[in-house]
PDB file of C-alpha atoms and ligand atoms in Angstrom:
ATOM      1  CA  MET A   1       7.558  21.372  -2.451  1.00  0.00           C
ATOM      2  CA  LEU A   2       8.426  22.150   1.259  1.00  0.00           C
ATOM      3  CA  SER A   3      12.186  23.403   1.618  1.00  0.00           C
ATOM      4  CA  GLN A   4      14.428  20.638   2.939  1.00  0.00           C
ATOM      5  CA  GLU A   5      14.638  22.484   6.124  1.00  0.00           C
ATOM      6  CA  LEU A   6      11.268  23.237   6.755  1.00  0.00           C
ATOM      7  CA  GLN A   7      10.519  19.276   5.888  1.00  0.00           C
ATOM      8  CA  ASN A   8      13.066  18.224   8.344  1.00  0.00           C
ATOM      9  CA  TYR A   9      11.551  20.629  10.962  1.00  0.00           C
ATOM     10  CA  ILE A  10       7.890  19.372  10.662  1.00  0.00           C
ATOM     11  CA  ASP A  11       9.276  15.733  10.600  1.00  0.00           C
ATOM     12  CA  SER A  12      11.094  16.018  13.767  1.00  0.00           C
ATOM     13  CA  LEU A  13       7.652  16.953  15.238  1.00  0.00           C
ATOM     14  CA  ILE A  14       6.482  13.445  14.197  1.00  0.00           C
ATOM     15  CA  GLN A  15       6.326  10.925  17.043  1.00  0.00           C
ATOM     16  CA  PRO A  16       8.665   8.210  16.301  1.00  0.00           C
ATOM     17  CA  ARG A  17       6.415   4.900  15.713  1.00  0.00           C
ATOM     18  CA  ASN A  18       7.668   1.704  17.926  1.00  0.00           C
ATOM     19  CA  GLY A  19       7.237  -2.250  17.886  1.00  0.00           C
ATOM     20  CA  LEU A  20       6.109  -3.533  14.558  1.00  0.00           C
ATOM     21  CA  LEU A  21       5.659  -0.282  12.858  1.00  0.00           C
ATOM     22  CA  ALA A  22       9.153   0.552  13.301  1.00  0.00           C
ATOM     23  CA  GLU A  23      10.523  -2.463  12.304  1.00  0.00           C
ATOM     24  CA  MET A  24       8.300  -2.309   8.948  1.00  0.00           C
ATOM     25  CA  GLU A  25       9.464   1.263   8.419  1.00  0.00           C
ATOM     26  CA  GLU A  26      13.178  -0.410   8.890  1.00  0.00           C
ATOM     27  CA  TYR A  27      12.476  -3.444   6.572  1.00  0.00           C
ATOM     28  CA  ALA A  28      10.863  -0.952   3.663  1.00  0.00           C
ATOM     29  CA  HIS A  29      14.048   1.789   4.273  1.00  0.00           C
ATOM     30  CA  GLN A  30      16.558  -1.395   4.131  1.00  0.00           C
ATOM     31  CA  ASN A  31      14.504  -3.076   1.178  1.00  0.00           C
ATOM     32  CA  GLY A  32      13.495  -0.383  -0.617  1.00  0.00           C
ATOM     33  CA  VAL A  33      10.237  -0.661  -0.634  1.00  0.00           C
ATOM     34  CA  PRO A  34       8.118   2.644  -1.117  1.00  0.00           C
ATOM     35  CA  ILE A  35       5.871   3.094   1.732  1.00  0.00           C
ATOM     36  CA  MET A  36       4.311   6.379   2.161  1.00  0.00           C
ATOM     37  CA  GLU A  37       6.352   9.390   3.572  1.00  0.00           C
ATOM     38  CA  PRO A  38       5.704  10.366   7.282  1.00  0.00           C
ATOM     39  CA  SER A  39       4.462  13.586   6.894  1.00  0.00           C
ATOM     40  CA  GLY A  40       1.840  12.650   3.978  1.00  0.00           C
ATOM     41  CA  ILE A  41       0.965   9.555   6.201  1.00  0.00           C
ATOM     42  CA  GLU A  42       0.025  11.842   9.152  1.00  0.00           C
ATOM     43  CA  THR A  43      -1.833  14.423   6.858  1.00  0.00           C
ATOM     44  CA  MET A  44      -3.967  11.269   5.331  1.00  0.00           C
ATOM     45  CA  LEU A  45      -4.775   9.962   9.073  1.00  0.00           C
ATOM     46  CA  GLN A  46      -5.486  12.887  10.104  1.00  0.00           C
ATOM     47  CA  LEU A  47      -7.891  13.688   7.096  1.00  0.00           C
ATOM     48  CA  LEU A  48      -9.286  10.280   8.118  1.00  0.00           C
ATOM     49  CA  ARG A  49      -9.888  10.879  11.575  1.00  0.00           C
ATOM     50  CA  ILE A  50     -11.920  13.838  10.925  1.00  0.00           C
ATOM     51  CA  GLN A  51     -13.813  11.894   8.321  1.00  0.00           C
ATOM     52  CA  GLN A  52     -14.446   8.523  10.290  1.00  0.00           C
ATOM     53  CA  PRO A  53     -14.880   6.418   7.522  1.00  0.00           C
ATOM     54  CA  GLU A  54     -16.872   3.282   7.695  1.00  0.00           C
ATOM     55  CA  ALA A  55     -14.755   1.689   4.732  1.00  0.00           C
ATOM     56  CA  VAL A  56     -11.497   2.419   2.879  1.00  0.00           C
ATOM     57  CA  LEU A  57     -10.099   0.964  -0.205  1.00  0.00           C
ATOM     58  CA  GLU A  58      -6.255   1.357  -0.693  1.00  0.00           C
ATOM     59  CA  VAL A  59      -4.991   0.493  -3.986  1.00  0.00           C
ATOM     60  CA  GLY A  60      -1.102  -0.470  -3.260  1.00  0.00           C
ATOM     61  CA  THR A  61      -0.416  -2.322   0.120  1.00  0.00           C
ATOM     62  CA  ALA A  62       2.836  -2.796  -0.420  1.00  0.00           C
ATOM     63  CA  ILE A  63       3.745  -4.732   2.944  1.00  0.00           C
ATOM     64  CA  GLY A  64       0.829  -3.384   4.669  1.00  0.00           C
ATOM     65  CA  TYR A  65       2.115  -0.340   6.419  1.00  0.00           C
ATOM     66  CA  SER A  66      -0.050   2.202   5.701  1.00  0.00           C
ATOM     67  CA  ALA A  67      -3.123  -0.299   5.849  1.00  0.00           C
ATOM     68  CA  LEU A  68      -1.932  -1.067   9.504  1.00  0.00           C
ATOM     69  CA  ARG A  69      -1.551   2.800  10.151  1.00  0.00           C
ATOM     70  CA  MET A  70      -5.575   3.480   9.094  1.00  0.00           C
ATOM     71  CA  ALA A  71      -6.700   0.624  11.275  1.00  0.00           C
ATOM     72  CA  PHE A  72      -4.696   1.509  14.178  1.00  0.00           C
ATOM     73  CA  ALA A  73      -5.882   5.380  13.524  1.00  0.00           C
ATOM     74  CA  LEU A  74      -9.575   3.901  12.816  1.00  0.00           C
ATOM     75  CA  PRO A  75     -10.276   1.032  14.827  1.00  0.00           C
ATOM     76  CA  GLN A  76     -14.083   0.993  13.598  1.00  0.00           C
ATOM     77  CA  THR A  77     -13.130   1.457  10.181  1.00  0.00           C
ATOM     78  CA  LYS A  78     -12.825  -1.740   7.072  1.00  0.00           C
ATOM     79  CA  ILE A  79      -9.897  -1.372   5.218  1.00  0.00           C
ATOM     80  CA  VAL A  80      -9.835  -3.334   1.778  1.00  0.00           C
ATOM     81  CA  THR A  81      -6.543  -3.159   0.482  1.00  0.00           C
ATOM     82  CA  LEU A  82      -5.307  -4.270  -2.932  1.00  0.00           C
ATOM     83  CA  GLU A  83      -1.731  -5.360  -3.971  1.00  0.00           C
ATOM     84  CA  ARG A  84      -0.214  -7.324  -7.173  1.00  0.00           C
ATOM     85  CA  ASP A  85       3.167  -8.303  -5.885  1.00  0.00           C
ATOM     86  CA  GLN A  86       2.995 -11.683  -4.334  1.00  0.00           C
ATOM     87  CA  GLU A  87       6.122 -11.130  -2.285  1.00  0.00           C
ATOM     88  CA  ARG A  88       4.828  -7.857  -0.857  1.00  0.00           C
ATOM     89  CA  PHE A  89       1.275  -9.629  -0.504  1.00  0.00           C
ATOM     90  CA  THR A  90       2.588 -12.363   1.546  1.00  0.00           C
ATOM     91  CA  LEU A  91       4.774 -10.023   4.045  1.00  0.00           C
ATOM     92  CA  ALA A  92       1.551  -7.906   4.270  1.00  0.00           C
ATOM     93  CA  VAL A  93      -0.044 -10.809   5.393  1.00  0.00           C
ATOM     94  CA  ASP A  94       2.362 -11.682   8.050  1.00  0.00           C
ATOM     95  CA  TYR A  95       2.830  -8.274   9.423  1.00  0.00           C
ATOM     96  CA  ILE A  96      -1.052  -7.912   9.579  1.00  0.00           C
ATOM     97  CA  LYS A  97      -1.306 -11.127  11.248  1.00  0.00           C
ATOM     98  CA  ARG A  98       1.425 -10.167  13.542  1.00  0.00           C
ATOM     99  CA  ALA A  99      -0.777  -7.256  14.721  1.00  0.00           C
ATOM    100  CA  ASP A 100      -3.869  -9.335  15.107  1.00  0.00           C
ATOM    101  CA  MET A 101      -5.568  -7.205  12.262  1.00  0.00           C
ATOM    102  CA  GLN A 102      -6.909  -9.426  10.111  1.00  0.00           C
ATOM    103  CA  GLN A 103     -10.262  -9.057  11.101  1.00  0.00           C
ATOM    104  CA  GLN A 104     -10.108  -5.432  10.215  1.00  0.00           C
ATOM    105  CA  ILE A 105      -8.016  -5.363   7.143  1.00  0.00           C
ATOM    106  CA  ILE A 106      -8.983  -7.281   3.936  1.00  0.00           C
ATOM    107  CA  GLN A 107      -6.397  -8.098   1.652  1.00  0.00           C
ATOM    108  CA  ILE A 108      -6.900  -8.826  -1.899  1.00  0.00           C
ATOM    109  CA  SER A 109      -4.140 -10.357  -4.352  1.00  0.00           C
ATOM    110  CA  GLY A 110      -3.902  -9.281  -7.813  1.00  0.00           C
ATOM    111  CA  ASP A 111      -3.752  -6.521 -10.290  1.00  0.00           C
ATOM    112  CA  ALA A 112      -6.111  -3.776  -9.329  1.00  0.00           C
ATOM    113  CA  LEU A 113      -7.180  -3.067 -12.652  1.00  0.00           C
ATOM    114  CA  GLU A 114      -8.712  -6.792 -12.546  1.00  0.00           C
ATOM    115  CA  LEU A 115      -9.897  -6.796  -9.292  1.00  0.00           C
ATOM    116  CA  GLU A 116     -13.242  -4.697  -9.705  1.00  0.00           C
ATOM    117  CA  GLU A 117     -15.757  -7.136  -9.151  1.00  0.00           C
ATOM    118  CA  GLU A 118     -14.144  -8.524  -5.841  1.00  0.00           C
ATOM    119  CA  VAL A 119     -13.770  -5.014  -4.821  1.00  0.00           C
ATOM    120  CA  ALA A 120     -17.225  -4.076  -5.682  1.00  0.00           C
ATOM    121  CA  SER A 121     -18.232  -6.745  -3.177  1.00  0.00           C
ATOM    122  CA  HIS A 122     -16.925  -4.778  -0.305  1.00  0.00           C
ATOM    123  CA  ALA A 123     -18.435  -1.532  -1.521  1.00  0.00           C
ATOM    124  CA  PRO A 124     -19.302   1.558  -0.920  1.00  0.00           C
ATOM    125  CA  PHE A 125     -16.505   3.194   0.304  1.00  0.00           C
ATOM    126  CA  ASP A 126     -16.204   6.519   2.476  1.00  0.00           C
ATOM    127  CA  ALA A 127     -12.573   6.914   1.150  1.00  0.00           C
ATOM    128  CA  ILE A 128     -10.394   5.550  -1.505  1.00  0.00           C
ATOM    129  CA  PHE A 129      -6.229   5.934  -1.138  1.00  0.00           C
ATOM    130  CA  ILE A 130      -4.402   5.437  -4.390  1.00  0.00           C
ATOM    131  CA  ASP A 131      -1.010   4.760  -3.958  1.00  0.00           C
ATOM    132  CA  ALA A 132      -0.053   1.933  -6.766  1.00  0.00           C
ATOM    133  CA  ALA A 133       1.458   2.225 -10.307  1.00  0.00           C
ATOM    134  CA  LYS A 134       1.655   6.266 -11.140  1.00  0.00           C
ATOM    135  CA  GLY A 135       1.200   5.722 -14.834  1.00  0.00           C
ATOM    136  CA  GLN A 136      -2.303   4.301 -14.066  1.00  0.00           C
ATOM    137  CA  TYR A 137      -3.914   6.826 -11.291  1.00  0.00           C
ATOM    138  CA  LYS A 138      -6.425   7.626 -13.919  1.00  0.00           C
ATOM    139  CA  ARG A 139      -7.673   3.922 -14.535  1.00  0.00           C
ATOM    140  CA  PHE A 140      -7.647   3.326 -10.791  1.00  0.00           C
ATOM    141  CA  PHE A 141      -9.669   6.495 -10.253  1.00  0.00           C
ATOM    142  CA  GLU A 142     -12.223   6.082 -12.892  1.00  0.00           C
ATOM    143  CA  MET A 143     -12.500   2.165 -12.104  1.00  0.00           C
ATOM    144  CA  TYR A 144     -12.957   2.818  -8.334  1.00  0.00           C
ATOM    145  CA  SER A 145     -14.499   6.046  -8.049  1.00  0.00           C
ATOM    146  CA  ARG A 146     -17.935   4.757  -8.871  1.00  0.00           C
ATOM    147  CA  TYR A 147     -17.937   2.831  -5.442  1.00  0.00           C
ATOM    148  CA  LEU A 148     -17.340   5.903  -3.452  1.00  0.00           C
ATOM    149  CA  LYS A 149     -20.286   7.066  -1.679  1.00  0.00           C
ATOM    150  CA  PRO A 150     -21.456  10.844  -2.494  1.00  0.00           C
ATOM    151  CA  GLY A 151     -19.544  13.131  -0.051  1.00  0.00           C
ATOM    152  CA  GLY A 152     -16.534  10.694  -0.109  1.00  0.00           C
ATOM    153  CA  MET A 153     -12.894  11.134  -0.430  1.00  0.00           C
ATOM    154  CA  ILE A 154     -10.192   9.927  -2.573  1.00  0.00           C
ATOM    155  CA  ILE A 155      -6.243  10.627  -1.527  1.00  0.00           C
ATOM    156  CA  THR A 156      -4.121  10.053  -4.297  1.00  0.00           C
ATOM    157  CA  ASP A 157       0.027  10.066  -3.387  1.00  0.00           C
ATOM    158  CA  ASN A 158       3.037  10.827  -5.410  1.00  0.00           C
ATOM    159  CA  VAL A 159       1.145  13.718  -7.700  1.00  0.00           C
ATOM    160  CA  LEU A 160       4.173  15.714  -7.269  1.00  0.00           C
ATOM    161  CA  PHE A 161       6.613  13.001  -8.033  1.00  0.00           C
ATOM    162  CA  LYS A 162       9.999  14.497  -6.267  1.00  0.00           C
ATOM    163  CA  GLY A 163       9.015  17.596  -7.410  1.00  0.00           C
ATOM    164  CA  LEU A 164       9.722  16.204 -11.390  1.00  0.00           C
ATOM    165  CA  VAL A 165       6.168  17.307 -12.513  1.00  0.00           C
ATOM    166  CA  TYR A 166       7.054  21.092 -12.356  1.00  0.00           C
ATOM    167  CA  ASN A 167      10.369  22.091 -11.929  1.00  0.00           C
ATOM    168  CA  GLN A 168      12.939  19.607 -13.396  1.00  0.00           C
ATOM    169  CA  GLU A 169      14.030  17.608 -16.591  1.00  0.00           C
ATOM    170  CA  ALA A 170      13.606  13.878 -15.773  1.00  0.00           C
ATOM    171  CA  ASP A 171      16.931  12.347 -17.055  1.00  0.00           C
ATOM    172  CA  SER A 172      15.394   9.449 -18.952  1.00  0.00           C
ATOM    173  CA  ARG A 173      12.651   8.554 -21.444  1.00  0.00           C
ATOM    174  CA  ARG A 174      10.840   6.510 -19.041  1.00  0.00           C
ATOM    175  CA  LEU A 175      10.556   8.977 -16.483  1.00  0.00           C
ATOM    176  CA  ARG A 176       9.694  11.460 -18.408  1.00  0.00           C
ATOM    177  CA  SER A 177       6.753   9.794 -19.936  1.00  0.00           C
ATOM    178  CA  LEU A 178       5.520   8.928 -16.463  1.00  0.00           C
ATOM    179  CA  VAL A 179       6.066  12.556 -15.271  1.00  0.00           C
ATOM    180  CA  LYS A 180       3.865  13.571 -18.251  1.00  0.00           C
ATOM    181  CA  LYS A 181       1.146  11.019 -16.785  1.00  0.00           C
ATOM    182  CA  ILE A 182       1.072  12.160 -13.738  1.00  0.00           C
ATOM    183  CA  ASP A 183       0.957  15.809 -14.754  1.00  0.00           C
ATOM    184  CA  GLU A 184      -2.025  14.911 -16.968  1.00  0.00           C
ATOM    185  CA  PHE A 185      -3.860  13.389 -14.287  1.00  0.00           C
ATOM    186  CA  ASN A 186      -3.183  16.302 -11.848  1.00  0.00           C
ATOM    187  CA  ARG A 187      -4.878  18.411 -14.828  1.00  0.00           C
ATOM    188  CA  TRP A 188      -7.761  16.095 -15.494  1.00  0.00           C
ATOM    189  CA  LEU A 189      -8.258  15.525 -11.576  1.00  0.00           C
ATOM    190  CA  THR A 190      -8.576  19.280 -10.755  1.00  0.00           C
ATOM    191  CA  ALA A 191     -10.440  19.934 -13.912  1.00  0.00           C
ATOM    192  CA  ASN A 192     -13.223  17.070 -12.662  1.00  0.00           C
ATOM    193  CA  GLN A 193     -16.557  18.621 -11.824  1.00  0.00           C
ATOM    194  CA  GLU A 194     -17.537  15.794  -9.992  1.00  0.00           C
ATOM    195  CA  TYR A 195     -15.106  16.442  -7.229  1.00  0.00           C
ATOM    196  CA  ASP A 196     -13.469  19.446  -5.647  1.00  0.00           C
ATOM    197  CA  THR A 197      -9.657  18.743  -5.235  1.00  0.00           C
ATOM    198  CA  VAL A 198      -6.918  20.264  -3.697  1.00  0.00           C
ATOM    199  CA  ILE A 199      -3.087  19.409  -3.862  1.00  0.00           C
ATOM    200  CA  LEU A 200      -0.830  19.464  -1.005  1.00  0.00           C
ATOM    201  CA  PRO A 201       2.770  20.057  -1.142  1.00  0.00           C
ATOM    202  CA  ILE A 202       3.357  17.195   1.482  1.00  0.00           C
ATOM    203  CA  GLY A 203       5.222  14.227   1.444  1.00  0.00           C
ATOM    204  CA  ASP A 204       5.601  13.118  -2.383  1.00  0.00           C
ATOM    205  CA  GLY A 205       2.467  15.605  -2.858  1.00  0.00           C
ATOM    206  CA  ILE A 206      -1.043  14.245  -2.159  1.00  0.00           C
ATOM    207  CA  ALA A 207      -4.206  15.410  -3.811  1.00  0.00           C
ATOM    208  CA  VAL A 208      -7.209  15.081  -1.610  1.00  0.00           C
ATOM    209  CA  SER A 209     -10.695  15.109  -3.747  1.00  0.00           C
ATOM    210  CA  LYS A 210     -13.773  15.178  -2.481  1.00  0.00           C
ATOM    211  CA  LYS A 211     -17.143  14.022  -4.152  1.00  0.00           C
ATOM    212  CA  ARG A 212     -19.832  16.691  -4.695  1.00  0.00           C
TER     213      ARG A 212
HETATM  214  C1  SAM B 301       4.093   2.778  -2.920  1.00  0.00           C
HETATM  215  S1  SAM B 301       3.717   1.035  -2.608  1.00  0.00           S
HETATM  216  C2  SAM B 301       2.265   1.268  -1.473  1.00  0.00           C
HETATM  217  C3  SAM B 301       3.001   1.713  -0.070  1.00  0.00           C
HETATM  218  C4  SAM B 301       1.780   1.638   0.859  1.00  0.00           C
HETATM  219  N1  SAM B 301       0.711   2.142   0.299  1.00  0.00           N
HETATM  220  C5  SAM B 301       2.503   2.040   1.906  1.00  0.00           C
HETATM  221  O1  SAM B 301       2.509   3.386   2.145  1.00  0.00           O
HETATM  222  O2  SAM B 301       2.504   1.302   2.813  1.00  0.00           O
HETATM  223  C6  SAM B 301       2.740   0.852  -4.372  1.00  0.00           C
HETATM  224  C7  SAM B 301       2.436  -0.697  -4.547  1.00  0.00           C
HETATM  225  O3  SAM B 301       1.365  -0.589  -5.191  1.00  0.00           O
HETATM  226  C8  SAM B 301       1.597  -2.183  -5.986  1.00  0.00           C
HETATM  227  N2  SAM B 301       0.983  -1.974  -7.186  1.00  0.00           N
HETATM  228  C9  SAM B 301       1.279  -1.276  -8.196  1.00  0.00           C
HETATM  229  N3  SAM B 301       0.457  -1.507  -9.210  1.00  0.00           N
HETATM  230  C10 SAM B 301      -0.370  -2.223  -8.932  1.00  0.00           C
HETATM  231  C11 SAM B 301      -1.597  -2.529  -9.412  1.00  0.00           C
HETATM  232  N4  SAM B 301      -1.967  -2.079 -10.895  1.00  0.00           N
HETATM  233  N5  SAM B 301      -2.434  -3.194  -8.870  1.00  0.00           N
HETATM  234  C12 SAM B 301      -1.943  -3.768  -7.568  1.00  0.00           C
HETATM  235  N6  SAM B 301      -1.139  -3.014  -6.787  1.00  0.00           N
HETATM  236  C13 SAM B 301      -0.029  -2.586  -7.734  1.00  0.00           C
HETATM  237  C14 SAM B 301       2.979  -2.158  -6.037  1.00  0.00           C
HETATM  238  O4  SAM B 301       3.604  -3.789  -6.107  1.00  0.00           O
HETATM  239  C15 SAM B 301       3.345  -1.503  -4.608  1.00  0.00           C
HETATM  240  O5  SAM B 301       3.675  -2.474  -3.950  1.00  0.00           O
END
């Protein structure tokens, strides 16, 4: 990934957020909620601005930070977002209401692996953002990629997982098993002939896959 020095420089050029978004970043920081890293989210938003999707599916809402960032950046885009943690889901409802974005962001509560039918009623999607349980990435991808339009884009976050996938030995068995799953997902995804995929060493590592 980028050296810390380079990452700090790039981060220093990202314009600070204010108001509700700054409050959400502070909440996430104080409460250990893993929202997307600044350079990662800026990259994703820029790809989406270029693509101008009509509809985006997000797997992993947390407190609604990335959903709101997407909605603000893409005022014409419908965002459908899934979250299984009830406390985070409720916080996201509050933040999205405070931003007055309930019309644009459709929140669905539950385990993404059990929501296919409900999600299908909002399909098709031009873009899918996978940012939930890392050990399940392949399952999320397989379940929801069938609702992606031809030429659509799937963005998967954390595919370099703090560098653990390529240069360090994780220090617990649980972490080692997770790292192995992410590495297997990366190999499967980059070899998948239905998509062109590139892995960007930005934030925690982002895979950008375009459906052929
Ligand atoms: C990294 S956070 C999402 C951050 C958010 N996308 C952002 O950047 O603001 C991952 C979230 O996915 C949720 N999650 C994990 N596995 C899930 C699943 N199977 N179904 C739905 N949500 C899931 C977790 O509860 C957590 O809140």
